[in-house]
Coordinates of C-alpha atoms in Angstrom, one line a residue:
M1 CA 98.2 107.4 127.2
K2 CA 99.3 109.0 130.4
N3 CA 97.0 111.1 132.9
K4 CA 97.8 114.3 132.9
S5 CA 96.6 117.6 134.2
M6 CA 95.1 120.5 132.3
I7 CA 98.3 122.7 133.3
Q8 CA 100.1 119.7 132.0
M9 CA 98.3 119.7 128.6
M10 CA 98.4 123.5 128.3
H11 CA 102.0 123.6 128.7
R12 CA 102.5 120.5 126.0
L13 CA 100.4 122.5 123.5
V14 CA 102.5 125.4 124.0
S15 CA 105.7 124.0 124.3
S16 CA 104.8 122.3 120.7
C17 CA 104.5 125.7 118.9
G18 CA 108.3 126.2 118.5
N19 CA 109.2 129.7 117.5
Y20 CA 105.9 131.0 118.3
K21 CA 105.8 130.1 122.0
V22 CA 106.8 133.4 123.2
Q23 CA 104.3 135.2 121.3
I24 CA 101.4 132.9 122.7
R25 CA 103.2 133.1 126.4
S26 CA 102.8 137.0 126.1
A27 CA 99.0 136.4 125.4
Y28 CA 98.8 135.2 129.4
I29 CA 100.0 138.7 130.3
S30 CA 96.7 140.2 128.8
G31 CA 95.3 137.2 129.9
F32 CA 96.2 138.0 133.6
F33 CA 95.0 141.6 133.2
K34 CA 91.6 140.8 131.9
G35 CA 90.8 138.5 134.5
I36 CA 91.4 141.2 136.7
F37 CA 89.0 143.7 134.8
M38 CA 86.4 140.3 134.2
K39 CA 86.3 140.6 138.3
A40 CA 86.3 144.2 138.8
P41 CA 82.9 144.8 137.6
L42 CA 81.5 142.9 140.5
M43 CA 83.6 144.4 143.3
V44 CA 82.7 148.0 142.3
S45 CA 79.1 146.8 141.9
F46 CA 79.7 145.6 145.8
L47 CA 80.9 148.9 146.8
I48 CA 78.2 150.5 145.2
V49 CA 75.5 148.2 147.1
S50 CA 77.2 148.8 150.1
G51 CA 77.4 152.7 149.5
F52 CA 73.6 152.5 149.0
M53 CA 72.8 150.5 152.3
T54 CA 74.8 152.4 154.1
G55 CA 73.5 155.8 152.7
S56 CA 76.9 156.8 152.0
I57 CA 76.6 156.9 148.3
T58 CA 77.1 160.3 146.7
R59 CA 76.4 160.9 142.8
K60 CA 80.4 161.6 142.8
T61 CA 80.7 157.7 143.6
C62 CA 78.0 156.7 140.8
L63 CA 79.8 158.9 138.4
I64 CA 83.1 157.4 139.2
S65 CA 81.7 153.7 139.8
G66 CA 80.1 153.9 136.2
L67 CA 83.5 155.4 134.6
V68 CA 85.5 152.4 136.2
L69 CA 82.5 149.9 134.7
L70 CA 83.1 151.5 131.7
I71 CA 87.2 151.3 131.6
C72 CA 86.6 147.7 132.7
L73 CA 84.3 147.1 129.9
V74 CA 86.8 148.7 127.2
A75 CA 90.0 147.2 128.9
Q76 CA 88.6 143.9 128.3
A77 CA 87.7 144.3 125.0
V78 CA 91.1 146.0 124.0
L79 CA 92.8 142.8 125.7
Q80 CA 90.6 140.2 124.3
N81 CA 91.8 141.9 120.8
I82 CA 95.4 141.8 121.9
S83 CA 95.0 138.1 122.8
D84 CA 93.7 137.4 119.4
R85 CA 96.4 138.9 117.5
L86 CA 99.2 137.3 119.7
Q87 CA 97.4 133.5 119.9
S88 CA 95.0 132.8 117.5
A89 CA 96.9 134.2 114.8
A90 CA 99.7 132.5 116.0
G91 CA 98.1 129.3 116.4
F92 CA 97.4 129.3 112.5
K93 CA 100.8 130.4 111.7
V94 CA 102.4 127.3 113.8
F95 CA 100.0 124.6 111.9
A96 CA 100.7 126.5 108.6
D97 CA 104.7 125.4 109.7
K98 CA 103.8 122.4 110.8
R99 CA 101.9 121.5 107.6
M100 CA 105.0 122.7 105.6
Q101 CA 107.2 120.5 107.9
L102 CA 105.4 117.3 107.9
G103 CA 105.2 117.6 103.8
D104 CA 109.3 117.9 104.1
H105 CA 108.8 115.3 106.5
F106 CA 107.4 112.9 104.3
R107 CA 109.4 113.5 101.3
K108 CA 112.1 111.7 103.3
L109 CA 110.2 108.8 104.2
S110 CA 110.5 105.7 102.8
M111 CA 107.8 104.4 100.6
G112 CA 107.0 101.6 103.1
Y113 CA 105.3 104.2 105.3
F114 CA 102.8 104.9 102.8
S115 CA 102.1 101.1 101.3
D116 CA 101.7 100.0 104.8
G117 CA 98.3 101.6 105.6
N118 CA 99.3 104.5 106.6
I119 CA 97.6 107.2 104.3
G120 CA 94.3 107.5 106.4
K121 CA 96.3 108.5 109.5
V122 CA 98.2 111.0 107.3
S123 CA 95.2 112.6 105.9
S124 CA 93.2 112.2 109.2
V125 CA 96.4 113.9 111.1
L126 CA 96.3 116.7 108.1
A127 CA 92.3 117.0 107.9
T128 CA 91.2 116.4 111.5
D129 CA 94.0 116.7 114.2
M130 CA 95.5 119.9 112.8
N131 CA 92.4 121.6 111.9
F132 CA 90.5 120.5 115.3
I133 CA 93.9 122.2 117.6
E134 CA 94.4 125.3 115.4
E135 CA 90.2 126.2 115.3
N136 CA 89.3 124.8 118.9
C137 CA 92.4 125.1 121.2
M138 CA 94.7 127.8 120.3
M139 CA 92.2 130.7 120.6
V140 CA 91.1 129.5 124.7
L141 CA 94.9 129.2 126.0
E142 CA 94.8 132.7 127.2
D143 CA 91.3 132.2 128.2
L144 CA 92.0 129.3 130.4
V145 CA 94.7 131.7 132.0
G146 CA 92.5 134.4 132.7
F147 CA 89.9 131.9 134.2
I148 CA 92.4 130.8 136.9
I149 CA 93.3 134.2 137.5
S150 CA 89.9 135.3 137.8
Q151 CA 89.4 132.2 140.3
G152 CA 92.1 133.2 142.4
L153 CA 90.5 136.8 142.5
M154 CA 87.3 135.7 144.1
I155 CA 89.1 133.3 147.0
C156 CA 91.0 136.4 147.8
F157 CA 87.9 138.4 147.9
M158 CA 86.0 135.9 150.1
F159 CA 88.9 136.2 152.7
Y160 CA 88.7 139.9 152.4
L161 CA 84.8 139.7 153.2
N162 CA 85.6 137.3 156.0
W163 CA 88.5 134.5 156.8
R164 CA 86.0 132.1 157.5
L165 CA 84.0 132.4 154.0
G166 CA 87.5 132.2 152.7
L167 CA 88.2 128.8 154.2
V168 CA 84.9 127.3 153.1
S169 CA 85.4 128.8 149.7
I170 CA 88.6 126.9 149.2
L171 CA 87.5 123.8 150.8
C172 CA 84.6 123.8 148.3
L173 CA 87.0 124.3 145.5
A174 CA 89.5 121.7 146.5
I175 CA 86.4 119.4 146.3
I176 CA 85.7 120.8 142.7
M177 CA 88.9 120.4 141.4
L178 CA 89.2 117.1 142.7
V179 CA 86.0 116.0 140.4
G180 CA 87.6 117.9 137.8
K181 CA 90.8 116.0 137.9
L182 CA 88.9 112.8 138.3
M183 CA 86.9 114.0 135.0
T184 CA 90.3 114.8 133.1
R185 CA 91.0 111.6 133.3
V186 CA 88.2 110.0 132.1
S187 CA 88.2 112.3 129.3
V188 CA 92.0 111.4 128.4
S189 CA 91.3 107.6 128.3
H190 CA 88.5 107.9 125.8
S191 CA 89.7 110.9 123.6
M192 CA 92.4 108.5 121.9
E193 CA 90.1 106.1 121.1
K194 CA 87.8 108.7 119.6
Q195 CA 90.6 110.2 117.4
V196 CA 92.0 106.5 116.0
A197 CA 88.1 105.8 115.1
S198 CA 88.1 109.1 113.0
Q199 CA 91.3 108.0 111.4
T200 CA 89.7 104.5 110.4
L201 CA 86.6 106.1 109.2
T202 CA 89.1 108.6 106.7
S203 CA 90.9 105.6 105.4
A204 CA 87.7 103.5 104.8
V205 CA 86.0 106.8 103.1
L206 CA 89.8 106.9 100.9
E207 CA 89.7 103.4 99.9
F208 CA 86.2 103.5 98.9
A209 CA 86.3 106.7 96.6
E210 CA 89.7 105.6 95.2
G211 CA 88.0 101.9 94.6
I212 CA 84.8 103.2 92.9
G213 CA 85.6 102.2 89.8
I214 CA 86.5 98.7 90.6
I215 CA 83.7 98.0 93.1
K216 CA 81.4 99.2 90.9
T217 CA 82.7 96.9 88.2
F218 CA 82.4 93.8 90.3
N219 CA 78.7 94.8 91.8
M220 CA 80.2 95.2 95.1
L221 CA 79.0 98.4 96.5
G222 CA 76.9 96.5 98.9
E223 CA 79.7 95.0 100.3
K224 CA 82.3 97.7 100.4
S225 CA 79.3 100.1 101.7
K226 CA 78.8 97.9 104.5
E227 CA 82.6 98.1 105.7
M228 CA 82.5 101.6 105.0
N229 CA 79.2 102.1 107.1
K230 CA 80.8 100.1 109.7
A231 CA 83.4 102.4 110.0
F232 CA 81.0 105.3 110.3
E233 CA 79.1 103.2 112.9
D234 CA 82.2 102.7 114.9
S235 CA 83.2 106.4 114.6
C236 CA 80.2 107.5 116.0
N237 CA 80.0 104.9 118.7
K238 CA 83.3 105.9 119.8
A239 CA 82.0 109.5 119.9
I240 CA 79.1 108.7 121.6
G241 CA 81.5 106.3 124.3
F242 CA 83.4 109.6 124.7
E243 CA 80.4 111.6 125.5
M244 CA 78.6 108.8 127.8
A245 CA 81.8 108.2 129.4
Y246 CA 82.6 112.4 130.2
A247 CA 78.7 113.3 130.4
P248 CA 78.2 111.4 134.0
W249 CA 81.6 113.2 135.2
W250 CA 80.3 116.4 134.1
A251 CA 76.9 116.3 135.7
G252 CA 79.2 115.6 139.2
F253 CA 81.2 118.4 138.3
M254 CA 78.0 120.5 138.1
I255 CA 76.7 119.2 141.5
S256 CA 80.0 119.7 143.3
Y257 CA 79.9 123.5 141.7
G258 CA 76.3 124.0 143.0
L259 CA 76.6 122.6 146.4
G260 CA 80.2 124.7 146.9
T261 CA 77.6 127.3 146.0
V262 CA 75.3 126.5 148.3
A263 CA 77.5 126.1 151.1
V264 CA 79.3 129.5 150.6
L265 CA 75.7 131.1 150.7
F266 CA 74.8 129.3 153.7
M267 CA 78.0 130.2 155.3
S268 CA 77.0 134.2 154.5
Y269 CA 73.6 133.6 156.3
F270 CA 75.5 131.9 159.4
L271 CA 77.8 134.6 159.7
S272 CA 75.5 137.2 158.9
S273 CA 72.9 135.6 161.4
R274 CA 75.7 135.6 164.4
G275 CA 76.3 139.1 163.5
L276 CA 79.8 138.5 162.4
I277 CA 79.7 139.9 158.8
T278 CA 76.9 143.0 158.2
I279 CA 73.8 143.0 156.1
E280 CA 75.9 145.0 153.3
F281 CA 78.2 141.9 153.3
M282 CA 75.8 139.7 153.3
M283 CA 74.1 141.6 150.0
G284 CA 77.9 142.0 148.7
M285 CA 78.0 138.0 149.0
I286 CA 74.7 137.3 147.2
L287 CA 75.8 139.5 144.5
F288 CA 79.1 137.4 144.2
L289 CA 77.3 134.3 145.0
F290 CA 77.3 132.3 141.5
D291 CA 80.5 134.1 140.3
T292 CA 82.3 132.2 143.4
F293 CA 83.4 129.4 141.2
A294 CA 82.9 130.7 138.0
G295 CA 86.4 130.9 136.9
M296 CA 87.0 127.0 137.6
K297 CA 83.6 126.1 136.0
A298 CA 84.7 127.6 133.0
Y299 CA 88.0 126.3 133.4
Y300 CA 87.0 122.5 133.7
A301 CA 84.5 123.5 130.8
N302 CA 87.6 123.2 128.4
V303 CA 88.4 119.4 129.6
A304 CA 87.1 117.7 126.4
R305 CA 88.9 120.1 124.2
L306 CA 92.0 119.8 125.6
T307 CA 92.3 116.1 126.0
V308 CA 91.1 115.6 122.3
T309 CA 93.8 118.0 121.6
D310 CA 96.3 116.1 123.5
A311 CA 95.3 112.8 121.4
C312 CA 95.7 115.0 118.0
L313 CA 99.3 115.7 119.3
D314 CA 100.2 112.5 120.0
R315 CA 99.2 111.3 116.5
I316 CA 100.9 114.4 115.0
E317 CA 104.0 113.6 117.0
S318 CA 103.9 109.9 115.9
V319 CA 104.1 110.9 112.3
F320 CA 106.8 113.5 112.6
D321 CA 108.6 110.4 114.7
E322 CA 108.8 108.2 111.7
A323 CA 112.3 107.7 111.0
E324 CA 113.6 109.1 107.8
L325 CA 116.0 108.1 105.2
N326 CA 119.0 108.6 106.2
N327 CA 120.4 112.1 104.1
D328 CA 123.7 112.8 105.3
G329 CA 125.6 111.6 102.6
K330 CA 128.1 114.3 101.4
E331 CA 129.5 112.8 98.3
K332 CA 128.7 113.6 94.7
L333 CA 128.1 111.3 92.0
P334 CA 130.6 111.5 89.4
D335 CA 130.4 113.1 86.0
A336 CA 129.0 109.7 84.1
E337 CA 131.9 110.2 81.1
D338 CA 134.4 110.2 83.7
A339 CA 133.3 107.5 85.3
A340 CA 133.1 105.3 82.1
R341 CA 136.5 106.0 81.0
K342 CA 137.7 104.7 84.3
G343 CA 135.9 101.7 83.9
L344 CA 133.1 102.0 86.5
A345 CA 129.8 100.9 85.7
E346 CA 126.9 103.1 85.8
I347 CA 125.0 100.9 87.9
S348 CA 125.9 98.1 90.4
Y349 CA 124.1 96.0 92.5
Q350 CA 126.2 94.3 95.1
N351 CA 125.0 91.2 97.1
V352 CA 121.5 93.5 97.7
S353 CA 119.1 92.0 100.4
F354 CA 116.1 93.7 101.2
A355 CA 113.1 92.8 103.7
Y356 CA 109.4 94.3 104.1
C357 CA 109.6 94.3 107.9
D358 CA 110.5 90.7 108.7
K359 CA 109.6 89.5 105.2
N360 CA 112.4 88.8 102.9
V361 CA 111.8 90.3 99.5
L362 CA 115.3 90.2 98.0
G363 CA 118.3 88.0 98.7
G364 CA 121.7 88.3 96.6
I365 CA 121.1 90.4 93.7
N366 CA 124.4 91.2 92.1
F367 CA 124.6 92.6 88.4
D368 CA 125.9 95.5 86.8
V369 CA 124.9 98.1 84.2
Q370 CA 127.7 100.6 81.8
K371 CA 126.7 103.3 80.7
G372 CA 124.3 103.4 78.0
Q373 CA 122.9 100.0 78.3
M374 CA 119.5 98.8 78.9
L375 CA 118.9 96.3 81.7
A376 CA 115.4 94.3 81.8
L377 CA 113.6 92.7 84.7
V378 CA 111.2 90.3 83.7
G379 CA 109.5 87.7 85.7
P380 CA 106.3 86.6 87.4
S381 CA 104.2 89.6 89.5
G382 CA 105.5 90.0 92.9
G383 CA 108.9 88.5 92.4
G384 CA 110.8 91.7 93.6
K385 CA 111.1 93.6 90.1
S386 CA 109.3 97.1 91.4
T387 CA 111.6 96.3 94.4
I388 CA 114.8 96.3 92.7
A389 CA 114.4 99.3 90.7
N390 CA 112.5 101.2 93.7
L391 CA 115.9 100.3 95.8
L392 CA 117.9 102.7 93.2
A393 CA 115.9 105.5 93.6
R394 CA 116.1 105.2 97.5
F395 CA 112.2 104.6 97.7
W396 CA 114.0 102.3 100.6
D397 CA 117.2 101.4 101.7
V398 CA 118.5 98.1 101.5
K399 CA 119.0 95.5 104.1
D400 CA 122.6 94.5 103.3
G401 CA 124.7 94.8 100.4
S402 CA 125.1 97.8 98.5
I403 CA 123.8 99.9 95.4
K404 CA 126.2 101.8 93.5
I405 CA 126.1 104.5 91.0
R406 CA 129.4 105.2 89.1
G407 CA 131.4 103.3 92.2
T408 CA 129.4 105.6 94.5
D409 CA 126.8 103.9 97.4
I410 CA 123.8 106.1 96.8
R411 CA 123.8 106.0 100.6
N412 CA 126.5 108.3 100.6
V413 CA 124.7 110.6 98.5
P414 CA 122.7 113.2 99.2
L415 CA 119.1 112.5 98.1
A416 CA 118.5 115.5 96.0
N417 CA 122.0 114.9 94.1
L418 CA 120.8 110.7 93.6
M419 CA 117.3 112.2 92.0
D420 CA 118.9 114.8 89.8
N421 CA 120.6 111.8 88.2
I422 CA 117.4 109.4 87.9
S423 CA 114.1 110.1 86.1
M424 CA 111.4 107.4 86.2
V425 CA 108.0 106.8 84.3
F426 CA 105.8 104.8 86.1
Q427 CA 102.9 102.6 84.7
R428 CA 100.6 104.5 86.5
V429 CA 100.7 108.2 86.0
Y430 CA 99.9 111.1 88.4
L431 CA 99.5 114.4 87.4
F432 CA 98.6 117.4 89.7
Q433 CA 95.6 119.9 89.7
D434 CA 97.5 122.3 87.5
T435 CA 98.2 123.7 84.2
I436 CA 100.0 121.1 81.7
F437 CA 102.5 123.4 81.1
N438 CA 103.5 123.3 84.7
N439 CA 103.0 119.7 85.0
I440 CA 105.5 119.2 82.8
A441 CA 107.9 122.0 83.8
M442 CA 108.1 119.7 87.2
G443 CA 111.1 118.0 85.2
K444 CA 112.8 121.5 85.6
T445 CA 111.2 124.3 87.3
N446 CA 113.2 126.8 85.3
A447 CA 112.4 125.9 82.2
S448 CA 111.4 128.1 79.4
R449 CA 108.6 128.0 77.2
E450 CA 109.9 127.1 74.3
E451 CA 111.6 124.6 76.1
V452 CA 108.3 122.8 77.2
I453 CA 107.4 123.1 73.8
E454 CA 110.2 121.4 72.2
V455 CA 109.8 118.4 74.9
A456 CA 106.0 118.4 74.3
K457 CA 106.5 117.5 70.6
K458 CA 109.2 115.1 71.2
A459 CA 107.1 113.1 73.6
R460 CA 104.2 113.1 70.9
C461 CA 101.9 115.1 73.2
Y462 CA 102.1 118.7 71.7
D463 CA 99.2 117.7 68.9
F464 CA 96.4 116.7 71.5
I465 CA 97.4 119.7 74.0
M466 CA 97.0 122.5 71.3
K467 CA 93.6 121.0 70.8
L468 CA 92.4 122.0 74.5
P469 CA 90.6 124.9 75.3
D470 CA 93.9 126.7 76.6
G471 CA 96.4 124.9 75.4
F472 CA 99.5 124.4 77.6
D473 CA 97.7 126.5 80.1
T474 CA 94.8 124.1 80.6
V475 CA 94.3 123.4 83.8
I476 CA 93.7 119.7 84.2
G477 CA 91.8 117.9 86.9
E478 CA 93.4 116.1 90.1
G479 CA 95.4 112.9 88.9
G480 CA 94.9 114.0 84.8
A481 CA 91.3 113.0 85.1
D482 CA 90.5 114.9 82.1
L483 CA 93.0 113.2 80.2
S484 CA 93.3 109.7 78.7
G485 CA 95.5 107.3 80.2
G486 CA 97.8 107.5 77.0
E487 CA 97.8 111.2 77.0
Q488 CA 98.5 111.2 80.8
Q489 CA 101.7 108.8 80.3
R490 CA 102.8 111.2 77.3
I491 CA 102.9 114.0 79.9
S492 CA 105.1 112.3 82.1
I493 CA 107.3 111.2 79.6
A494 CA 107.6 114.9 78.2
R495 CA 108.3 115.4 82.1
C496 CA 111.1 113.0 82.4
M497 CA 112.3 114.2 79.1
L498 CA 112.8 117.9 80.3
K499 CA 114.6 116.6 83.4
D500 CA 117.2 114.8 81.4
A501 CA 118.3 112.5 83.6
P502 CA 121.2 110.2 82.7
I503 CA 119.5 107.2 84.1
V504 CA 115.8 106.1 83.2
I505 CA 113.8 103.6 85.2
L506 CA 110.7 102.3 83.2
D507 CA 107.9 100.3 84.6
E508 CA 106.7 99.5 81.0
A509 CA 104.4 102.9 79.9
T510 CA 102.7 100.6 77.4
A511 CA 101.2 97.9 79.5
S512 CA 98.1 99.3 79.9
V513 CA 97.0 101.9 77.3
D514 CA 95.2 101.1 73.8
A515 CA 97.2 100.6 70.8
D516 CA 96.8 103.9 68.9
N517 CA 98.0 105.2 72.1
E518 CA 101.1 102.8 72.3
H519 CA 102.8 103.5 69.0
F520 CA 102.7 107.3 70.5
I521 CA 104.1 106.2 73.5
Q522 CA 106.5 103.9 72.3
E523 CA 108.0 106.9 69.9
A524 CA 108.3 109.3 72.9
I525 CA 109.7 106.7 75.1
S526 CA 112.4 105.8 72.1
E527 CA 112.9 109.7 72.4
L528 CA 113.4 109.6 75.9
C529 CA 115.7 106.9 76.8
R530 CA 118.0 107.9 73.9
G531 CA 121.7 108.2 75.1
K532 CA 120.3 107.0 78.2
T533 CA 121.1 104.2 81.2
L534 CA 117.7 102.2 81.2
L535 CA 116.5 99.9 83.8
V536 CA 113.3 98.8 82.4
I537 CA 110.3 96.6 84.4
A538 CA 109.0 94.5 81.3
H539 CA 105.8 93.2 81.0
R540 CA 105.5 92.8 77.2
L541 CA 108.3 90.7 76.4
N542 CA 108.5 92.0 72.9
T543 CA 109.6 95.3 74.2
I544 CA 113.0 94.2 75.3
R545 CA 114.2 92.0 72.8
N546 CA 117.1 94.6 72.2
A547 CA 118.3 94.6 75.9
D548 CA 121.8 94.4 76.7
K549 CA 120.8 92.2 79.3
I550 CA 117.7 90.6 80.8
L551 CA 117.3 89.4 84.4
V552 CA 114.3 87.2 85.5
I553 CA 113.8 87.8 88.9
K554 CA 111.7 85.2 91.3
N555 CA 110.7 85.1 94.3
G556 CA 113.6 88.0 95.2
Q557 CA 116.2 85.9 93.0
I558 CA 117.8 86.4 89.8
V559 CA 117.1 82.8 88.5
E560 CA 118.3 83.5 84.8
S561 CA 120.5 86.5 83.3
G562 CA 121.4 86.8 79.6
S563 CA 120.1 88.2 76.4
H564 CA 117.4 87.7 74.5
E565 CA 118.9 85.1 72.2
E566 CA 121.1 83.2 75.2
L567 CA 118.1 83.0 77.2
M568 CA 115.8 81.5 74.6
S569 CA 118.8 79.1 73.6
K570 CA 118.8 77.6 77.3
G571 CA 115.1 76.9 77.0
G572 CA 114.4 78.2 81.0
E573 CA 112.1 80.3 82.6
Y574 CA 112.5 83.2 80.1
A575 CA 112.1 80.6 77.2
L576 CA 108.8 79.3 78.6
M577 CA 107.5 82.9 79.4
V578 CA 108.2 84.3 75.7
S579 CA 106.1 81.0 74.5
K580 CA 103.0 81.8 76.7
Q581 CA 103.1 85.3 75.5
N582 CA 103.2 84.2 72.2
L583 CA 100.4 81.9 72.4
E584 CA 98.5 84.3 73.9

C-alpha cells in the first residue's frame, strides 16, 4: 500500500461517494464555521480576563461576552446537526448504494470467482469493511476539516499576541506534523495486514459453520477447531501487532505535542519577563496554552481510523475491479419453432475448450441437440460434465470455440435473454428465508397465486405444503432448513416449472434423496421436462436409458457418444459403467 497523507485518504474516501460527494463536501462549510465557533469562546475569555486585569471590564461587556458565548455554543450545536444531516446520513446512503451495486456486480461475475475461495473476502467486505467505514469514518470528515480550521485560527492568534510566539508555534507545529506523518506511514503499512487477517478469519468461520455436519460426522471437531482457533489467533496477533506498531508513534506524537506546548509556555514567559508582552497577554497565553495544538492532536488522533478505512477501500475496490462477464450482446435468441423449421440445432457446442486459470478442463467438445431432445452427460467425477452444462448458462465463458442456441452464439445474447430460455435444477438446492410462495414465484415474479398452486401440484409438493402451519405463506429457514431434502427439491422443480423455459439443465435431482422422495421427484421432473430440450448430468445411469444421445465425458474429452443401445453394443466405457452400477 502506498504511503498517503491524511488529506489524500480523506479525498479518496469522499471521491468514492459518487453522487453524494457534493452533499458531503457541503458539510465542510459547516465544519469551517464550527471550527471558528469552537475557538471563539477562548478568544472571548481572553478579552474578559484582559479586561478584569486592566480594570476596563464593565457590566455591559460581561453581558455581551456571555451572549457571545451562548451564541457560540448554540451555533456549534446547529452546525453539528447540519453536518450530521449532510454527512452521516449521506454515508449510510452511500454504502446502501454500494451494497446494491456490489450485488449487481456479483450477478455479472463468472462462477469461477465464487469457487476460488473468495466467499470469505466477499463476506468480510460486506460485513466488516463497509460497516467500518459508514460507522466510524463518514461522520468525522467534517470534524477533521474543523480541526484544521481551528488549528489555523490558533496559529493566527499566536501571531496576534506576538510574532515571536507565532514563529515558535509554527516550528512546533511542523515538528508535530512530521511525527504525525511518520505515524501515519506506520499505520498504513499495518492496516492492510489487519484487514486481510480479518478476511481469513471470516473464511475460516464460514467454512467451519458450513461444514459442521461433516466435521462432527468424522469426529474432526478438534482438528477443525484448531484451524479456526489459529485464524482467531492470527487475527488477534495482527490486531495487537497493529496497536504495538502504532502505540510508540502515538506516544512520540503526544510527547512532541507536550514539548510544543511547553516551548510556547517558555517563550511566553521569556517575552513577558523582557517586557515584550504585557501580563494580560501572558495570562491569555496560559488560558490558550493547552489548546494551542489541540486541533492537530485531534486531527491525528484519527490516523488509525483513516488508514484502516483506506485499507477497507482497497479491498472494496478490488472486488469491484473483478472482471465481469461480457454482457454487451445485442442479439436475441430466435423463436424455438422458427429455428427448428430452419434446421438449426437447439444447442450446439462447436470445438469448445475451457480452462480454470491455467488448468485445461475441457478440450474439443462438439455436439448438437435438436429441439425436444434429451442429451445425457455421464462419466467419472471431475471429468467435466458440470462444466459443460454450466458453460451453456454462461456461468463461465468458453476459452475457445463457441456455444450456440438456435444458431446464435450465446456470448452475443444479453444474459437476461439467455436465462429466460434456460431453467436449471441442481442436485444441491438452495431456498431463501422467505415464504414458500415467494420461493416458487422466483421463477415468474408476476405469477398469480393460482399459477403457483398449479405448478406446486404438478411438482408433487402441494400436499406437504398444505400440511405446513401457514401453507404457501409459511416462512422457511435459510437454505430451506425446515424442509427435507426431497421437499426442497420439489419446490425448486416447481420454481423451474413456473419459469417454463424451453431448455432445462438437470443435475440429476434424485442422486441424494431417499426412495420415497425419489418417486415424487421423478414424477415432478417428468412434468417439468415435457416438451423441453434437456441437458442431463446423469449419476444413476438407469434414468437416462431413453436419452436421444449419451456423451461419456472423461478428462475433459468426449470419449464415447451414442444412444444407450449403441453404447452398450460397443462394450466400452459406458458399458463398463453400467455393469458396475448393476453389480452395486
